CSV table of C-alpha atoms and ligand atoms in Angstrom, one decimal:
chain,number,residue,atom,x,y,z
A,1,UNK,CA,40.1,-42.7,106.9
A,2,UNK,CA,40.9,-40.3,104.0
A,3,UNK,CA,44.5,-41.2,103.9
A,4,UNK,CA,43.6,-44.8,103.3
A,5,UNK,CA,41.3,-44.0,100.6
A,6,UNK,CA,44.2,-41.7,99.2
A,7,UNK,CA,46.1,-44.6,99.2
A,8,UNK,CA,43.9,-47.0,97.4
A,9,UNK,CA,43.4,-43.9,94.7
A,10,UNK,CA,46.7,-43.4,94.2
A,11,UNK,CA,47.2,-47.6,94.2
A,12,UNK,CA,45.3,-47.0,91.1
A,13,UNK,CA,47.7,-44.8,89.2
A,14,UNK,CA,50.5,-47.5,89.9
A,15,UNK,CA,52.5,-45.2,92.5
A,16,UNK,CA,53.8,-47.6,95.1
A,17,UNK,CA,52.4,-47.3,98.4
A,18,UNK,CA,54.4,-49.4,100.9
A,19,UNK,CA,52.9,-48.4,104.1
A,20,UNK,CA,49.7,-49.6,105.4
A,21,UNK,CA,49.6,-47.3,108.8
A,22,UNK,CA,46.8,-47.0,111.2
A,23,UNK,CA,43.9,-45.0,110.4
A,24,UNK,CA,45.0,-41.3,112.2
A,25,UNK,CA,48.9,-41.8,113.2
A,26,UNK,CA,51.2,-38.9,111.6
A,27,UNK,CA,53.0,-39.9,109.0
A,28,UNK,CA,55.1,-37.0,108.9
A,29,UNK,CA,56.6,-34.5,111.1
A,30,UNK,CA,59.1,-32.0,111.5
A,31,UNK,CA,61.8,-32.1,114.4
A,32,UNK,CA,63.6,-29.5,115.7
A,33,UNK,CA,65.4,-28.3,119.1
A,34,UNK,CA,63.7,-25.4,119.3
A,35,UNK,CA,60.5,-25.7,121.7
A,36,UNK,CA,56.8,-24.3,120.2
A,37,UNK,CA,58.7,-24.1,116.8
A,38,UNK,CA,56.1,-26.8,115.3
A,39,UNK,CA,56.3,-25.9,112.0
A,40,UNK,CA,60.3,-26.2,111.1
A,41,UNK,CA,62.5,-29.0,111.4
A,42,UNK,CA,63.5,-32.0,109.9
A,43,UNK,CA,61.7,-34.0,107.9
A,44,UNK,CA,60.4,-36.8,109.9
A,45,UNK,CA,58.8,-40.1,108.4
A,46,UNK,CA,57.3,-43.2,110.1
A,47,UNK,CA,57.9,-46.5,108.5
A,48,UNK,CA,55.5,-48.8,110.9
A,49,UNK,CA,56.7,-47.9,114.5
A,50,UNK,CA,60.1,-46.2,113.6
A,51,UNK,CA,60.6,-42.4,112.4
A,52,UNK,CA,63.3,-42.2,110.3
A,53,UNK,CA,64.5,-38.8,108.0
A,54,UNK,CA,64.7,-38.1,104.6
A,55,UNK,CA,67.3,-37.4,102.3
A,56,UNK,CA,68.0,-34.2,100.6
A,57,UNK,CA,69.2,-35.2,97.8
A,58,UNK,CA,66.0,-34.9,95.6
A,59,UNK,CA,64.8,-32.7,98.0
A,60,UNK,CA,62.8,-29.8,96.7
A,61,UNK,CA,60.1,-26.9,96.5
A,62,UNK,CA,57.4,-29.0,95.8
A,63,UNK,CA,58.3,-31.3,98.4
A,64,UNK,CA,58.7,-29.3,101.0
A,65,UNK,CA,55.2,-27.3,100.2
A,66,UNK,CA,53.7,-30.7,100.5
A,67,UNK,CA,54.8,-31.1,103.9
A,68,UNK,CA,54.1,-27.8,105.1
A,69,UNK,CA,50.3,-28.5,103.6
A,70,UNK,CA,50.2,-31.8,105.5
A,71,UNK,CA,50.8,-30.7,108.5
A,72,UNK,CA,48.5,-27.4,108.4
A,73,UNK,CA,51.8,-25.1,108.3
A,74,UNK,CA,51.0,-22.9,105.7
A,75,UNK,CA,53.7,-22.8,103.3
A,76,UNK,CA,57.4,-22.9,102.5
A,77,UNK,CA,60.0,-20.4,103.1
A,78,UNK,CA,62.9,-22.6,103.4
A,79,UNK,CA,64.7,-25.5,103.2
A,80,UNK,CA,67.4,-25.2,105.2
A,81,UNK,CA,70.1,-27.7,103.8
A,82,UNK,CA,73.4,-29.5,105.9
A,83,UNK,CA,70.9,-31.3,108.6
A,84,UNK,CA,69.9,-27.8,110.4
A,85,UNK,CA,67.9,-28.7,112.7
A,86,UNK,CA,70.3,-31.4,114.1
A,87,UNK,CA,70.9,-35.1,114.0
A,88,UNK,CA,68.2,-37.5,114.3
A,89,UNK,CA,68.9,-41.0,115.8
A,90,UNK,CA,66.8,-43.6,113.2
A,91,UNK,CA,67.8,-44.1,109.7
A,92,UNK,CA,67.5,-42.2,106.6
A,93,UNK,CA,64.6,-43.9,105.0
A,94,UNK,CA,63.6,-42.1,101.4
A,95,UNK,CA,65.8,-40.2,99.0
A,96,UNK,CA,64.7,-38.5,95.9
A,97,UNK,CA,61.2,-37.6,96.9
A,98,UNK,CA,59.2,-36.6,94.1
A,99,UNK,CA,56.2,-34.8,94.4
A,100,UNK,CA,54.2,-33.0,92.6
A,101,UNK,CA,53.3,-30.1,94.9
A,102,UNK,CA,49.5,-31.1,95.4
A,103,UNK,CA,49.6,-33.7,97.4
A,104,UNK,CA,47.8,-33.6,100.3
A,105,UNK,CA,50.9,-35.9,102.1
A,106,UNK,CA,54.5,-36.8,101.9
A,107,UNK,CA,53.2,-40.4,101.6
A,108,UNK,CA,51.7,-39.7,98.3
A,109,UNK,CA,54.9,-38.8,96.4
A,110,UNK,CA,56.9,-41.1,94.6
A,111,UNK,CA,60.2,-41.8,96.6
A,112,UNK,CA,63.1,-44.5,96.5
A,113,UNK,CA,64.2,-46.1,99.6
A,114,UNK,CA,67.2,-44.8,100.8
A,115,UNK,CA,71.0,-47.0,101.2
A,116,UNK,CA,73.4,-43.9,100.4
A,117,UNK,CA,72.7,-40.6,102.0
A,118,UNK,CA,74.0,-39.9,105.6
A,119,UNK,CA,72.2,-38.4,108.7
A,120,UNK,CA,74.6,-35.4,107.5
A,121,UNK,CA,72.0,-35.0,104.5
A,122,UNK,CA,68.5,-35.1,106.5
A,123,UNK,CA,66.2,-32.7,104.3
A,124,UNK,CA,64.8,-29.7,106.7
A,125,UNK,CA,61.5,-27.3,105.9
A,126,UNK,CA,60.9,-23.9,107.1
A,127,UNK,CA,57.1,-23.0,106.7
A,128,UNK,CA,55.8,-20.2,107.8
A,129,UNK,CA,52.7,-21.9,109.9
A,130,UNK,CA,49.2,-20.7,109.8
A,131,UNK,CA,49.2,-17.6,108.7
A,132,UNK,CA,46.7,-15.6,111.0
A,133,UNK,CA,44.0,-13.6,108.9
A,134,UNK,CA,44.4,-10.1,109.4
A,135,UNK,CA,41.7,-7.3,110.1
A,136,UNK,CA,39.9,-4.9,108.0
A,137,UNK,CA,38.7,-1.6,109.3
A,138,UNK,CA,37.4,1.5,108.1
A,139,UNK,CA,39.0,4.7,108.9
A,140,UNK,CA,36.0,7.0,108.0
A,141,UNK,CA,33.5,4.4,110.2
A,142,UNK,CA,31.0,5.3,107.5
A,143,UNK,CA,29.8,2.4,105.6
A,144,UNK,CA,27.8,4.6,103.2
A,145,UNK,CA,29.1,6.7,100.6
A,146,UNK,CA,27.8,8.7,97.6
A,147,UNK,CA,29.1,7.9,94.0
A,148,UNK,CA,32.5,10.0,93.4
A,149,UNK,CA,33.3,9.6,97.1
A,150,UNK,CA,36.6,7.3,98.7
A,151,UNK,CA,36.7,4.9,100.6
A,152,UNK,CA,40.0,4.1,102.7
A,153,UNK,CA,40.0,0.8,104.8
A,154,UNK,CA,43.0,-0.4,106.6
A,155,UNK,CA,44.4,-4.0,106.8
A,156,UNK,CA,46.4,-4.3,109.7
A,157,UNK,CA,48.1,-7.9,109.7
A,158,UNK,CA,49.8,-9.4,112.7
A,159,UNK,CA,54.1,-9.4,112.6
A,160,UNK,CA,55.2,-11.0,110.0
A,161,UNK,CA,58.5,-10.5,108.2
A,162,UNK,CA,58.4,-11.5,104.9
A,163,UNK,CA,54.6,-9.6,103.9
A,164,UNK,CA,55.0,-8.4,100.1
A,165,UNK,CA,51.9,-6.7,100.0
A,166,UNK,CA,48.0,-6.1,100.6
A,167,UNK,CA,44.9,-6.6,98.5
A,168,UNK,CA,41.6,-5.5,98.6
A,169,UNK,CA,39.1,-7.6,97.3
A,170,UNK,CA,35.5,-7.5,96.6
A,171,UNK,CA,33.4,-10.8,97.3
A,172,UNK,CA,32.3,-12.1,94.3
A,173,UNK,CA,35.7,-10.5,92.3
A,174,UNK,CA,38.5,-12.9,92.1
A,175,UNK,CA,41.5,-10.0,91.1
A,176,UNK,CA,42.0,-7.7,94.0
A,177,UNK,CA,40.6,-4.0,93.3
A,178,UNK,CA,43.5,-2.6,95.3
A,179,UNK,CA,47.2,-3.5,95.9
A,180,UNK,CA,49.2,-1.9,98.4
A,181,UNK,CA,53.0,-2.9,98.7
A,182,UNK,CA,54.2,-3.1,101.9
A,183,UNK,CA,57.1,-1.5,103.6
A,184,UNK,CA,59.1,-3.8,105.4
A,185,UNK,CA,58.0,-4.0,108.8
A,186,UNK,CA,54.9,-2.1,107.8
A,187,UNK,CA,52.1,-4.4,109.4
A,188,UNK,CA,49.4,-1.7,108.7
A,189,UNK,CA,48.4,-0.4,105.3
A,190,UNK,CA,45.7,1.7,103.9
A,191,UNK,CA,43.8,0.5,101.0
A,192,UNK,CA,41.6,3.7,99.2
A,193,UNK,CA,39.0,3.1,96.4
A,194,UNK,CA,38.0,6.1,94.9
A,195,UNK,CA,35.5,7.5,92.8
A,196,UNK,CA,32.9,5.1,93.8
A,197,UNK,CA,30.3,4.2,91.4
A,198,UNK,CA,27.1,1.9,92.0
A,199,UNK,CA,28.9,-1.3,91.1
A,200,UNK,CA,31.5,-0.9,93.9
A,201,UNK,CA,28.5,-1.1,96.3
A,202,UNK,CA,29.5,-5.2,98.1
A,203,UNK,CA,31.1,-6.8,100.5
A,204,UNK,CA,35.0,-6.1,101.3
A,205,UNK,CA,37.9,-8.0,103.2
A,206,UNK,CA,41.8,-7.6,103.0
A,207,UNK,CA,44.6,-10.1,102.6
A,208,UNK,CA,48.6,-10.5,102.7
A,209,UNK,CA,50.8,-12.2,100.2
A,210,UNK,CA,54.0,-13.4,101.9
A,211,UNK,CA,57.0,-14.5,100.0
A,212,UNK,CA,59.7,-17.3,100.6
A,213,UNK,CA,63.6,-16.9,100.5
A,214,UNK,CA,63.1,-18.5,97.5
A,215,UNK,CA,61.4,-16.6,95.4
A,216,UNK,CA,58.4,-15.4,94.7
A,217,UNK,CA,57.3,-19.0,93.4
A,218,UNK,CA,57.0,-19.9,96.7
A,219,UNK,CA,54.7,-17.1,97.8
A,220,UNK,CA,51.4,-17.7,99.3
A,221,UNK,CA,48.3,-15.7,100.2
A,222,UNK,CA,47.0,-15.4,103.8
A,223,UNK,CA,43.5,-15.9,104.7
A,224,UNK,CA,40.5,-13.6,104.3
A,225,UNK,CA,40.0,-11.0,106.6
A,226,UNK,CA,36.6,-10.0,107.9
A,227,UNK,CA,34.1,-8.7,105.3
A,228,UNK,CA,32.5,-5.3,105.5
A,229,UNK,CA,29.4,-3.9,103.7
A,230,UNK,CA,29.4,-0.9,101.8
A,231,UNK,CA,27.0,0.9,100.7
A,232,UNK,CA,27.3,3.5,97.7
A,233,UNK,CA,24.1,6.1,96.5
A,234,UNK,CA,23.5,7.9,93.5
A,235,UNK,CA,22.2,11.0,94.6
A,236,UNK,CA,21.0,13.2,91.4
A,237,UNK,CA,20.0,16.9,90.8
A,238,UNK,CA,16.2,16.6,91.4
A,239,UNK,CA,14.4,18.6,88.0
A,240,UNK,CA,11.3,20.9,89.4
A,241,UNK,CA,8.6,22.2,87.6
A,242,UNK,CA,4.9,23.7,88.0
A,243,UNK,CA,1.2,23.7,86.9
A,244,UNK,CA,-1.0,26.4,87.4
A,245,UNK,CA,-4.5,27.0,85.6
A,246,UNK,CA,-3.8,27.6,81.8
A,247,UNK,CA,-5.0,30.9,81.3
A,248,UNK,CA,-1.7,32.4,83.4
A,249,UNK,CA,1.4,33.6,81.6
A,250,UNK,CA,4.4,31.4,81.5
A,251,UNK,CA,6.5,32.3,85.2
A,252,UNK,CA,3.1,34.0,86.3
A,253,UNK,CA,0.7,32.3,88.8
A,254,UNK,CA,-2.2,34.3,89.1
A,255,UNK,CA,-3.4,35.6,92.4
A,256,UNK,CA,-5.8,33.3,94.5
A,257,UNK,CA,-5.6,30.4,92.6
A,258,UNK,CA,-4.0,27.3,93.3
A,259,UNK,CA,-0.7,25.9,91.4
A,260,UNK,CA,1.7,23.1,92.3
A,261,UNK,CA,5.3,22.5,92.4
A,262,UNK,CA,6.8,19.2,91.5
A,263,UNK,CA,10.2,17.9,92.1
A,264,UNK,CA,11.7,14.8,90.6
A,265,UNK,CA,15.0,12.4,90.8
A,266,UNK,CA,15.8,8.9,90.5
A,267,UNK,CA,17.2,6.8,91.7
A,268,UNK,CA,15.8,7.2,95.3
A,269,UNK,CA,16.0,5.3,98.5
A,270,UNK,CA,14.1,4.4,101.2
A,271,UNK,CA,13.9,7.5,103.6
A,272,UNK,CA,14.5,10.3,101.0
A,273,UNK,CA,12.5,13.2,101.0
A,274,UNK,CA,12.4,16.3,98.8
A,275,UNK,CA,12.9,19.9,100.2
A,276,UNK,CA,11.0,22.7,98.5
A,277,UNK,CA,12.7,25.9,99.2
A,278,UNK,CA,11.4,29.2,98.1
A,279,UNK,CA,13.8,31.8,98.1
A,280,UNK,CA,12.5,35.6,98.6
A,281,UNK,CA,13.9,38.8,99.7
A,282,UNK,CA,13.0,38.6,103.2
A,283,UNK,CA,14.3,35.2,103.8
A,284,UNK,CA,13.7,31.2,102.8
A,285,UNK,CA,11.0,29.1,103.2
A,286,UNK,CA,11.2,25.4,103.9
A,287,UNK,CA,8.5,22.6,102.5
A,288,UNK,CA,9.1,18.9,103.2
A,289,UNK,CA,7.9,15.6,102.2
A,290,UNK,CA,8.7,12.0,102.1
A,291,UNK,CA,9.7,11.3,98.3
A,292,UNK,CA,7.1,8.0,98.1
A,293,UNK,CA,7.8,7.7,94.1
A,294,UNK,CA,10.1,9.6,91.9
A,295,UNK,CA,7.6,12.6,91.6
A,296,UNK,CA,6.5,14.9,94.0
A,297,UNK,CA,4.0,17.4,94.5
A,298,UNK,CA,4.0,20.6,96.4
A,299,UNK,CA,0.0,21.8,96.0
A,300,UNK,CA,-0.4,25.6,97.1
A,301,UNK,CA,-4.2,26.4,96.9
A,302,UNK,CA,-4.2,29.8,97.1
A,303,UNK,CA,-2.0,31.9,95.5
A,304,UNK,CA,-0.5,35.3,97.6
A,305,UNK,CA,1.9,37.8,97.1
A,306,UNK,CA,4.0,36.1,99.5
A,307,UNK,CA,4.4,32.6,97.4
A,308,UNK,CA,6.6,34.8,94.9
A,309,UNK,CA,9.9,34.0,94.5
A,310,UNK,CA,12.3,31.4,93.4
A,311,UNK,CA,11.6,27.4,94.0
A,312,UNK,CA,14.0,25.3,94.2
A,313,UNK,CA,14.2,21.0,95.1
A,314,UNK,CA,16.5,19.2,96.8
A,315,UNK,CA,16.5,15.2,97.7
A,316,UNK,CA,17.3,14.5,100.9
A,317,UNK,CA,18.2,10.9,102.4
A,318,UNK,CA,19.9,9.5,105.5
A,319,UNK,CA,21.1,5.9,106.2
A,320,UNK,CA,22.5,5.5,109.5
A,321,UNK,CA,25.2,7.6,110.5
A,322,UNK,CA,25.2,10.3,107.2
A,323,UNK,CA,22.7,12.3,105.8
A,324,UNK,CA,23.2,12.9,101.6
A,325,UNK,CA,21.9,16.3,100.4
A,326,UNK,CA,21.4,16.7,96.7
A,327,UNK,CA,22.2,19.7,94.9
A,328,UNK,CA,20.2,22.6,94.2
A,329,UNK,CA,17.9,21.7,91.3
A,330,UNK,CA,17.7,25.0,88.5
A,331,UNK,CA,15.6,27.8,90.2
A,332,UNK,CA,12.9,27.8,89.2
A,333,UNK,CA,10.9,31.9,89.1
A,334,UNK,CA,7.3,32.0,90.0
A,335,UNK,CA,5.5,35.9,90.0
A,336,UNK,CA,2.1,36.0,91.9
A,337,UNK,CA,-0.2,38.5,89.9
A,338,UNK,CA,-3.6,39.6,89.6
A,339,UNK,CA,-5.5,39.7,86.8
A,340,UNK,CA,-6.6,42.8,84.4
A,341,UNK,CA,-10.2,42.3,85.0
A,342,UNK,CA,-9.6,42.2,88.7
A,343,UNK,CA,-7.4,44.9,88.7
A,344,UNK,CA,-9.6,46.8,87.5
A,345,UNK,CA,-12.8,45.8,89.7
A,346,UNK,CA,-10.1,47.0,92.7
A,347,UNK,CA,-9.6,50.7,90.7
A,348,UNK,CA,-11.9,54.0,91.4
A,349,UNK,CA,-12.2,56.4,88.2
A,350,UNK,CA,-11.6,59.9,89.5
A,351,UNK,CA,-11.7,61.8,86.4
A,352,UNK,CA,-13.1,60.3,83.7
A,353,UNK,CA,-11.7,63.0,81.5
A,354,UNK,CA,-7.6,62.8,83.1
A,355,UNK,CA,-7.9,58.7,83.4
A,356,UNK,CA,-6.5,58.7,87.0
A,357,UNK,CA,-7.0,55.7,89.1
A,358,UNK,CA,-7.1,54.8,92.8
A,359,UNK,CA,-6.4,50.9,93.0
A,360,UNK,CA,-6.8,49.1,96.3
A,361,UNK,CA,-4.9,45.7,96.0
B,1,NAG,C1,26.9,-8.0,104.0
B,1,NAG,O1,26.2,-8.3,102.8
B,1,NAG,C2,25.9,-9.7,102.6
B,1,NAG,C3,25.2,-9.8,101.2
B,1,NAG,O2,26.1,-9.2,100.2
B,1,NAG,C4,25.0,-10.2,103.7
B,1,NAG,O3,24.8,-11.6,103.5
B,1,NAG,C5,25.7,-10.0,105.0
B,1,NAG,O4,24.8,-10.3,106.1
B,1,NAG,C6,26.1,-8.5,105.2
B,1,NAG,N1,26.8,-8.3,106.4
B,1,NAG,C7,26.6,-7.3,107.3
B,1,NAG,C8,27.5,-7.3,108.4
B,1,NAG,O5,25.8,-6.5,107.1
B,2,NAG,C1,-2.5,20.4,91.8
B,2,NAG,O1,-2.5,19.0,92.2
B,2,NAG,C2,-3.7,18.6,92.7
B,2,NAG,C3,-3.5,17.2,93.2
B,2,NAG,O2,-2.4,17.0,93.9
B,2,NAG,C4,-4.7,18.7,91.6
B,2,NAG,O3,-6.0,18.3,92.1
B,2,NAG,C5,-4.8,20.1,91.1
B,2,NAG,O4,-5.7,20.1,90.0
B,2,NAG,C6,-3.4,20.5,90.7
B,2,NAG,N1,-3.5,22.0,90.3
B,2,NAG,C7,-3.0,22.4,89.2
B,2,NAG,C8,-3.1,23.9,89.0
B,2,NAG,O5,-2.4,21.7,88.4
């Protein structure tokens, strides 16, 4: 059905279209002696019930690519010249094919009818049939990372000789983020993207870029590989600070009243926490909670002797299979004390006249 409507477009642009054929017969294939080689041979054309070949004298690039598009072969690597693929037993039937290269057939190029070329001149294409779509994998297996970090995913294609190289690419990017060259016979290749940043967090997959004997005019890409999802986090220094009641000296909480510790980052992500850590002489203590907006409160009621030291915050956040740690925020030094009036309520005078004093605190 479409190749008629082809036809009548093309009818259009005054290219002559001899052959009315029936809606889905081939119009084109390619012969050869080889068995399950479908996609090399001579260049076969059907003029109502007869095949016949074509000439090579004309014969091109372009031509050839259209064939190999027609008849789902990928593209061209060769055209073999001096009848390669053997003799064929009809007549030569065009010469001096002219297409374009974007054709979707053969029987949409301009051609002339053949009366001079031999069977000895039948046009041959080598293309290099569907290429298979190769796979993309990641080494690490994690598919969350924290800015600054790399990323290495492997493209592994199936055998093919004439690979140039790999890309990565990025949906929604249409230049590849990474090229890898490939080694000959190299069917494997690792393709790294470090120092992650937030925009690199997407959707990945890998492809090959083959190359003809002819040059690299001729090259074509493979499909798409598989996509995979990365995911890449921002994890900042958390800042801390801490209110007490206003009468106490900077660094000083006063003993038996209350005063909070707050720690703070952005960006955050669902399933972060913060981790309060004081830090004393006689060991670490460990406060958690769920970081529920981009501040968070410690509240400590009570004020003791054993609350003194130095506070630090952490953010905290796992997805799946990792768990991101933060760095220490600043430490931040907190001294319990009591006051002077209560200091002195705790003292005995012993002798008024020596000022010596027994405290109890
Ligand atoms: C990857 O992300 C896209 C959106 O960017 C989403 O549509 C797709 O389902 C995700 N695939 C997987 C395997 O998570
Ligand atoms: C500590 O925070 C609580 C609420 O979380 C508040 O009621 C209290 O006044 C705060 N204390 C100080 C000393 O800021």
């Amino acid at each position: 059905m479409s190749r008629i409507l082809l036809g009548l477009v093309m009818l259009g642009c005054n290219v002559a279209v001899e052959d009315v054929h029936a809606f889905d017969d081939p119009i084109t294939r390619l012969v050869n002696d080889r068995q399950g080689e479908r996609c090399s041979g001579r260049v076969e054309v059907r003029h109502g019930h007869q095949w016949g070949t074509v000439c090579q004298q004309g014969w091109d690039l372009e031509d050839a690519a259209v064939v190999c598009r027609e008849l789902n072969c990928g593209f061209v690597l060769d055209i073999p010249s001096g009848a390669r693929f053997g003799r064929a037993g009809g007549e030569v039937l065009w010469r001096d094919v002219k297409c374009s290269g974007d054709e979707f057939a053969l029987d949409l190029c301009e051609r002339t009818l053949n009366d001079v070329c031999t069977h000895s001149e039948d046009a041959g294409v080598e293309c290099t049939g569907k290429l298979p779509a190769p796979t993309l994998s990641i080494q690490s297996r994690f598919y969350a990372y924290s800015t600054g970090e790399a990323v290495h995913f492997k493209c592994t294609a199936p055998y093919w000789q004439s690979v140039i190289d790999f890309h990565l690419y990025k949906r929604g990017v249409d230049t590849p983020l990474v090229t890898q060259r490939a080694d000959p016979r190299q069917m494997m290749v690792d393709l790294t993207l470090s120092d992650l940043e937030i925009s690199h967090q997407g959707s990945y997959s890998c492809l090959y870029r083959i190359h003809s004997k002819l040059g690299n005019s001729a090259s074509g890409n493979s499909p798409h590989s598989n996509f995979i999802n990365i995911t890449v986090l921002e994890i900042h220094t958390p800042q801390i600070w801490y209110n007490t009641s206003p009468e106490a000296r900077p660094g000083w909480v006063t003993r038996g009243h209350g005063f909070n510790v707050t720690c703070s980052t952005q960006p955050q992500y669902p399933g972060g926490s913060f981790q309060l850590r004081l830090i004393r002489p006689n060991g670490t203590v460990r406060h958690s909670l769920p970081a529920l907006a981009p501040s968070v409160t410690f509240t400590f009621s009570n004020a003791q002797s054993n609350n003194e030291g130095y506070y630090c915050c952490l953010y905290k956040v796992q997805t799946g299979e990792r768990t991101f740690i933060s760095r220490e925020s600043q430490p931040l030094p907190i001294s319990i004390r009591v006051t002077y009036a209560r200091l002195l309520q705790s003292c005995t005078l012993l002798k008024p006249s020596k000022l010596a004093l027994i405290c109890n605190f």
